[in-house]
Short mmCIF file of C-alpha atoms in Angstrom, two decimals:
data_model
loop_
_atom_site.label_atom_id
_atom_site.label_comp_id
_atom_site.label_asym_id
_atom_site.label_seq_id
_atom_site.Cartn_x
_atom_site.Cartn_y
_atom_site.Cartn_z
CA MET A 1 144.06 28.67 8.88
CA SER A 2 147.27 30.57 8.17
CA ALA A 3 146.16 31.20 4.60
CA SER A 4 142.81 32.65 5.73
CA ARG A 5 144.49 34.86 8.29
CA THR A 6 146.89 36.14 5.62
CA ALA A 7 144.00 36.93 3.28
CA ALA A 8 142.12 38.72 6.06
CA ALA A 9 145.19 40.71 6.99
CA GLY A 10 145.72 41.68 3.38
CA SER A 11 142.13 42.84 3.08
CA ARG A 12 142.50 45.01 6.21
CA ARG A 13 145.56 46.68 4.66
CA GLY A 14 143.54 47.47 1.46
CA LYS A 15 145.14 44.74 -0.61
CA ARG A 16 143.17 42.05 -2.41
CA PRO A 17 144.47 38.51 -2.58
CA PRO A 18 145.86 37.46 -5.96
CA ALA A 19 143.22 35.95 -8.30
CA ALA A 20 143.61 32.38 -9.38
CA ARG A 21 145.11 32.12 -12.90
CA LEU A 22 143.71 29.81 -15.58
CA PRO A 23 146.21 27.61 -17.40
CA ALA A 24 147.68 29.36 -20.44
CA GLU A 25 146.22 28.39 -23.84
CA PRO A 26 148.70 26.62 -26.13
CA ALA A 27 150.16 28.93 -28.78
CA ALA A 28 149.37 26.45 -31.55
CA GLY A 29 145.65 26.43 -30.73
CA ARG A 30 145.51 30.21 -30.46
CA ALA A 31 147.28 30.64 -33.80
CA GLY A 32 145.01 28.05 -35.39
CA ARG A 33 141.88 29.95 -34.34
CA GLN A 34 143.33 33.23 -35.53
CA ARG A 35 144.45 31.92 -38.91
CA TRP A 36 141.56 29.68 -39.99
CA TYR A 37 140.58 32.40 -42.45
CA ALA A 38 144.04 32.71 -44.01
CA PRO A 39 143.44 30.21 -46.89
CA TRP A 40 140.15 31.92 -47.73
CA THR A 41 141.97 35.24 -47.95
CA TYR A 42 144.10 33.87 -50.76
CA LEU A 43 141.15 32.12 -52.42
CA ALA A 44 138.84 35.14 -52.28
CA ALA A 45 140.04 36.82 -55.49
CA PRO A 46 139.94 33.73 -57.75
CA LEU A 47 136.61 32.64 -56.28
CA VAL A 48 135.08 36.05 -56.97
CA LEU A 49 136.38 35.99 -60.55
CA LEU A 50 135.12 32.43 -61.02
CA VAL A 51 131.64 33.35 -59.82
CA LEU A 52 131.49 36.59 -61.83
CA PHE A 53 132.81 35.26 -65.13
CA THR A 54 131.68 31.61 -65.03
CA TYR A 55 128.78 30.75 -62.78
CA ILE A 56 126.73 33.94 -63.14
CA PRO A 57 126.99 33.88 -66.99
CA VAL A 58 126.00 30.20 -67.00
CA VAL A 59 122.94 30.96 -64.88
CA ASN A 60 122.03 33.86 -67.18
CA MET A 61 122.51 31.64 -70.23
CA ILE A 62 120.15 29.04 -68.80
CA GLY A 63 117.61 31.79 -68.14
CA TYR A 64 117.92 33.13 -71.70
CA SER A 65 117.32 29.62 -73.10
CA PHE A 66 113.71 29.81 -71.89
CA THR A 67 113.04 33.11 -73.67
CA ASP A 68 112.76 34.42 -77.24
CA TRP A 69 115.27 37.23 -76.63
CA ASP A 70 116.97 38.58 -79.74
CA GLY A 71 119.95 40.07 -77.89
CA LEU A 72 118.91 43.71 -78.37
CA SER A 73 115.30 44.17 -77.34
CA PRO A 74 114.57 44.86 -73.67
CA ASP A 75 111.64 42.44 -73.91
CA ARG A 76 112.32 38.83 -73.04
CA ASN A 77 109.21 36.74 -73.45
CA TYR A 78 109.15 33.44 -71.61
CA VAL A 79 108.60 30.57 -74.06
CA GLY A 80 109.24 27.57 -71.81
CA LEU A 81 110.80 24.60 -73.54
CA ARG A 82 110.05 25.80 -77.06
CA ASN A 83 113.72 26.48 -77.87
CA TYR A 84 114.74 22.98 -76.78
CA VAL A 85 111.89 21.43 -78.78
CA ASP A 86 113.01 23.46 -81.78
CA LEU A 87 116.57 22.18 -81.36
CA PHE A 88 115.66 18.53 -81.14
CA THR A 89 113.24 18.70 -84.08
CA ARG A 90 115.93 20.07 -86.40
CA PRO A 91 118.23 17.17 -87.32
CA ARG A 92 120.60 19.54 -89.13
CA LEU A 93 121.45 21.22 -85.83
CA PHE A 94 122.95 17.96 -84.57
CA GLN A 95 124.49 16.80 -87.82
CA VAL A 96 127.36 19.17 -87.14
CA PHE A 97 128.49 16.82 -84.37
CA ALA A 98 129.78 14.55 -87.16
CA VAL A 99 132.41 17.21 -87.89
CA SER A 100 133.65 16.81 -84.30
CA LEU A 101 134.63 13.22 -85.10
CA PHE A 102 137.48 14.50 -87.29
CA TYR A 103 138.82 16.61 -84.42
CA LEU A 104 138.35 13.74 -81.98
CA ALA A 105 140.39 11.44 -84.22
CA GLY A 106 143.02 14.16 -84.52
CA ALA A 107 143.07 14.57 -80.73
CA MET A 108 143.75 10.86 -80.26
CA VAL A 109 146.65 11.09 -82.72
CA GLN A 110 147.85 14.17 -80.86
CA ILE A 111 147.88 12.32 -77.52
CA VAL A 112 149.84 9.40 -78.98
CA VAL A 113 152.42 11.66 -80.63
CA ALA A 114 152.76 13.84 -77.52
CA LEU A 115 153.23 10.75 -75.34
CA TYR A 116 155.95 9.48 -77.69
CA PHE A 117 157.91 12.74 -77.66
CA ALA A 118 157.41 13.15 -73.90
CA THR A 119 158.84 9.69 -73.29
CA VAL A 120 161.83 10.28 -75.54
CA LEU A 121 162.59 13.74 -74.14
CA SER A 122 162.28 12.55 -70.54
CA PHE A 123 165.48 10.54 -70.92
CA ASP A 124 168.99 11.81 -71.54
CA VAL A 125 168.82 13.17 -75.11
CA ARG A 126 171.02 15.84 -76.62
CA LEU A 127 169.31 19.24 -77.04
CA ARG A 128 166.17 17.93 -75.37
CA ASN A 129 165.35 21.35 -73.90
CA LEU A 130 165.53 22.86 -77.38
CA PHE A 131 163.16 20.23 -78.74
CA LYS A 132 160.78 20.78 -75.83
CA GLY A 133 160.66 24.48 -76.66
CA ILE A 134 160.11 23.82 -80.37
CA LEU A 135 157.25 21.40 -79.73
CA PHE A 136 155.60 23.60 -77.10
CA PHE A 137 155.89 26.84 -79.08
CA PRO A 138 152.73 26.38 -81.25
CA TYR A 139 150.57 26.29 -78.13
CA LEU A 140 151.79 29.80 -77.22
CA VAL A 141 150.76 31.31 -80.56
CA ASN A 142 147.35 32.97 -80.85
CA GLY A 143 144.74 30.81 -82.57
CA VAL A 144 143.75 33.59 -85.00
CA ALA A 145 147.36 33.98 -86.14
CA ILE A 146 147.64 30.22 -86.63
CA GLY A 147 144.49 30.23 -88.74
CA PHE A 148 145.83 32.90 -91.07
CA VAL A 149 149.23 31.20 -91.34
CA PHE A 150 147.68 27.90 -92.37
CA LEU A 151 145.41 29.64 -94.87
CA TYR A 152 148.56 30.32 -96.88
CA PHE A 153 149.93 26.88 -96.07
CA PHE A 154 146.89 25.10 -97.56
CA GLN A 155 146.07 27.45 -100.44
CA PRO A 156 146.43 26.06 -104.00
CA GLY A 157 150.05 26.27 -105.02
CA GLY A 158 151.00 27.17 -101.48
CA THR A 159 153.58 25.76 -99.11
CA LEU A 160 152.06 22.28 -98.76
CA ASP A 161 151.58 21.84 -102.51
CA SER A 162 155.17 22.97 -103.10
CA LEU A 163 156.49 20.42 -100.60
CA LEU A 164 154.40 17.60 -102.01
CA GLY A 165 155.36 18.59 -105.55
CA VAL A 166 158.93 17.50 -104.78
CA PHE A 167 157.58 13.95 -104.41
CA GLY A 168 155.46 14.17 -107.54
CA VAL A 169 152.14 14.82 -105.83
CA GLY A 170 149.90 17.27 -107.66
CA PRO A 171 148.15 20.24 -106.05
CA ARG A 172 144.94 19.66 -104.10
CA LEU A 173 142.10 21.84 -102.86
CA TRP A 174 142.88 21.23 -99.21
CA LEU A 175 140.24 23.69 -97.99
CA GLY A 176 137.88 23.33 -100.96
CA ASP A 177 137.46 19.58 -101.26
CA PRO A 178 134.76 18.33 -98.83
CA ASP A 179 136.67 15.06 -98.46
CA LEU A 180 139.88 16.83 -97.38
CA VAL A 181 138.87 20.03 -95.62
CA ASN A 182 137.97 18.63 -92.19
CA THR A 183 141.07 16.44 -92.17
CA SER A 184 143.20 19.48 -92.99
CA LEU A 185 141.62 21.56 -90.22
CA ALA A 186 141.98 18.73 -87.69
CA SER A 187 145.69 18.43 -88.52
CA VAL A 188 146.11 22.11 -87.63
CA SER A 189 144.57 21.38 -84.21
CA VAL A 190 147.02 18.50 -83.73
CA TRP A 191 149.97 20.78 -84.49
CA ARG A 192 148.73 23.54 -82.21
CA PHE A 193 147.66 21.64 -79.08
CA MET A 194 150.24 18.87 -78.96
CA GLY A 195 152.55 21.07 -76.85
CA LEU A 196 150.02 21.18 -74.00
CA ASN A 197 149.84 17.41 -73.75
CA LEU A 198 153.61 17.22 -74.12
CA VAL A 199 154.15 19.39 -71.03
CA LEU A 200 151.57 17.43 -69.02
CA PHE A 201 153.14 14.10 -69.92
CA ILE A 202 156.72 15.25 -69.29
CA GLY A 203 155.79 16.56 -65.85
CA ALA A 204 154.06 13.30 -64.99
CA ILE A 205 156.91 11.12 -66.27
CA GLN A 206 159.51 13.10 -64.32
CA SER A 207 157.52 12.53 -61.12
CA ILE A 208 158.16 8.77 -61.37
CA PRO A 209 161.00 7.72 -59.01
CA PRO A 210 164.21 7.13 -61.03
CA GLU A 211 164.98 4.07 -58.91
CA LEU A 212 162.28 2.21 -60.83
CA TYR A 213 164.12 2.73 -64.12
CA GLU A 214 167.39 1.61 -62.57
CA ALA A 215 165.79 -1.54 -61.17
CA ALA A 216 164.16 -2.25 -64.54
CA GLU A 217 167.49 -1.87 -66.36
CA LEU A 218 169.13 -4.25 -63.90
CA ASP A 219 166.39 -6.77 -64.68
CA GLY A 220 167.09 -6.39 -68.39
CA ALA A 221 164.00 -4.37 -69.36
CA ASN A 222 164.29 -2.41 -72.60
CA ARG A 223 162.75 1.02 -73.29
CA TRP A 224 159.47 -0.41 -74.57
CA GLN A 225 159.06 -2.58 -71.47
CA GLN A 226 159.87 0.40 -69.22
CA PHE A 227 157.28 2.44 -71.08
CA ARG A 228 154.64 -0.25 -70.83
CA HIS A 229 155.12 -1.32 -67.22
CA ILE A 230 156.43 1.87 -65.55
CA ILE A 231 155.50 5.00 -67.49
CA VAL A 232 151.96 4.18 -68.59
CA PRO A 233 150.76 2.97 -65.15
CA GLY A 234 152.55 5.88 -63.47
CA ILE A 235 150.90 8.60 -65.59
CA LYS A 236 147.49 6.99 -66.01
CA PRO A 237 145.62 9.90 -64.31
CA ILE A 238 147.27 12.41 -66.69
CA ILE A 239 146.39 10.28 -69.72
CA SER A 240 142.79 10.16 -68.51
CA LEU A 241 142.79 13.94 -68.08
CA SER A 242 144.16 14.41 -71.60
CA VAL A 243 141.41 12.21 -73.05
CA ILE A 244 138.75 14.23 -71.23
CA LEU A 245 140.23 17.47 -72.58
CA ALA A 246 140.40 15.95 -76.06
CA VAL A 247 136.73 14.93 -76.05
CA SER A 248 135.47 18.24 -74.68
CA GLY A 249 137.74 20.15 -77.06
CA ALA A 250 136.53 18.16 -80.08
CA LEU A 251 132.92 18.99 -79.20
CA ALA A 252 133.66 22.70 -78.72
CA VAL A 253 135.97 23.45 -81.67
CA PHE A 254 135.65 27.04 -82.85
CA GLU A 255 138.75 29.10 -83.65
CA ILE A 256 140.44 27.20 -86.45
CA PRO A 257 137.42 26.35 -88.66
CA PHE A 258 135.87 29.78 -88.06
CA ILE A 259 139.02 31.64 -89.14
CA MET A 260 139.99 29.37 -92.02
CA THR A 261 136.63 28.52 -93.60
CA GLY A 262 133.97 30.43 -91.67
CA GLY A 263 132.10 27.16 -91.24
CA SER A 264 131.47 26.78 -94.97
CA ASN A 265 132.02 23.69 -97.12
CA ASN A 266 130.73 21.24 -94.49
CA THR A 267 133.10 22.48 -91.77
CA GLU A 268 130.54 24.08 -89.48
CA THR A 269 130.87 22.95 -85.87
CA PHE A 270 128.25 23.11 -83.13
CA VAL A 271 129.84 26.22 -81.62
CA ILE A 272 130.00 28.04 -84.97
CA GLN A 273 126.36 27.19 -85.55
CA THR A 274 125.47 28.55 -82.11
CA ILE A 275 127.36 31.79 -82.81
CA LYS A 276 125.49 32.23 -86.10
CA LEU A 277 122.14 31.66 -84.41
CA ALA A 278 122.91 34.36 -81.86
CA PHE A 279 124.59 37.05 -83.98
CA ASN A 280 123.53 36.39 -87.57
CA PHE A 281 119.90 35.46 -86.98
CA ASP A 282 119.34 37.32 -83.66
CA LYS A 283 118.09 34.20 -81.89
CA VAL A 284 119.90 34.52 -78.59
CA GLY A 285 117.32 32.39 -76.78
CA LEU A 286 117.72 29.51 -79.22
CA ALA A 287 121.51 29.90 -79.19
CA SER A 288 121.51 29.80 -75.39
CA ALA A 289 119.53 26.57 -75.49
CA ALA A 290 122.09 25.13 -77.91
CA ALA A 291 124.90 26.16 -75.56
CA VAL A 292 123.13 24.50 -72.64
CA VAL A 293 122.76 21.31 -74.68
CA LEU A 294 126.47 21.38 -75.55
CA LEU A 295 127.35 21.84 -71.87
CA LEU A 296 125.19 18.87 -70.91
CA VAL A 297 126.72 16.72 -73.65
CA VAL A 298 130.26 17.52 -72.46
CA LEU A 299 129.31 16.75 -68.85
CA LEU A 300 127.65 13.49 -69.90
CA VAL A 301 130.64 12.36 -71.95
CA THR A 302 133.00 13.23 -69.08
CA TRP A 303 130.83 11.33 -66.59
CA LEU A 304 130.66 8.27 -68.85
CA GLN A 305 134.41 8.30 -69.29
CA ARG A 306 134.94 8.53 -65.54
CA LEU A 307 132.48 5.66 -65.09
CA LEU A 308 134.08 3.40 -67.71
CA VAL A 309 137.70 4.35 -66.97
CA PRO A 310 138.02 5.17 -63.24
CA ASP A 311 140.76 7.59 -62.30
CA GLU A 312 143.00 5.26 -60.32
CA ARG A 313 146.61 6.00 -59.59
CA GLY A 314 148.86 3.24 -60.81
CA GLU A 315 150.67 1.30 -58.15
CA LEU A 316 154.38 1.19 -58.89
CA SER A 317 156.68 -0.93 -56.86
#
């Protein structure tokens, strides 16, 4: 009763009773609602670039693969699956995949060598930072420059022949002999891209807790046993990633054979052949179909590898 009389008295004096206040919203919830868009603000620029320079060109390429466009004419006649039928009825268009086997073998050698150096340089070795820089440096050099450098390295009477001449080995046609040319080009890829795998492996090895090495040394484990039972299981996802990059890279080799041989002398890769179809023979539609086939092959190989070798993080204890 007293409360009602007070309210009535206040209303007679021209004053309204105070309104009931809702409980204050927690600051964390308010900030969460206000900042839900913050991650998308940072992701906006890379997402826009990804869509503009990756997904839209891929969609356009798929569209071109169903036309007979020559790359210059404004007319693009729809031909359906004729380009794909043309591809699969020309065995020579797929024979170039045999050249990729040389680069795939070189990539496997590259992974093994990079893993060896990464393991050695992850432990306490004198001048290890210097050696890391020396091994990683080739990856920083432009591929065109590397191609021209190795043209002089492999030429008759060049650097390689001079070095081998010290051991009594005669000169060879490293880029002219069909039995040697693809091996020579694949060795250049090993030299150039080993630094990338080296950095990946070193980063993964250094993420392994050092207590595991100390416990293994107390148990009498040598370096090989530590490598086999600690390092390999601990960096298994990175090894799997390197294999995927090696397979996709072997299928899409372009720079080194194009600069050094132009695809001649049985060194033509699938990508070089696609470039020639588009720019030498003005068959952009057929070249687009070839690019779509290469994309599907890379995706299929990656999926099969994921299926056969699941990406499981090694359990270290």
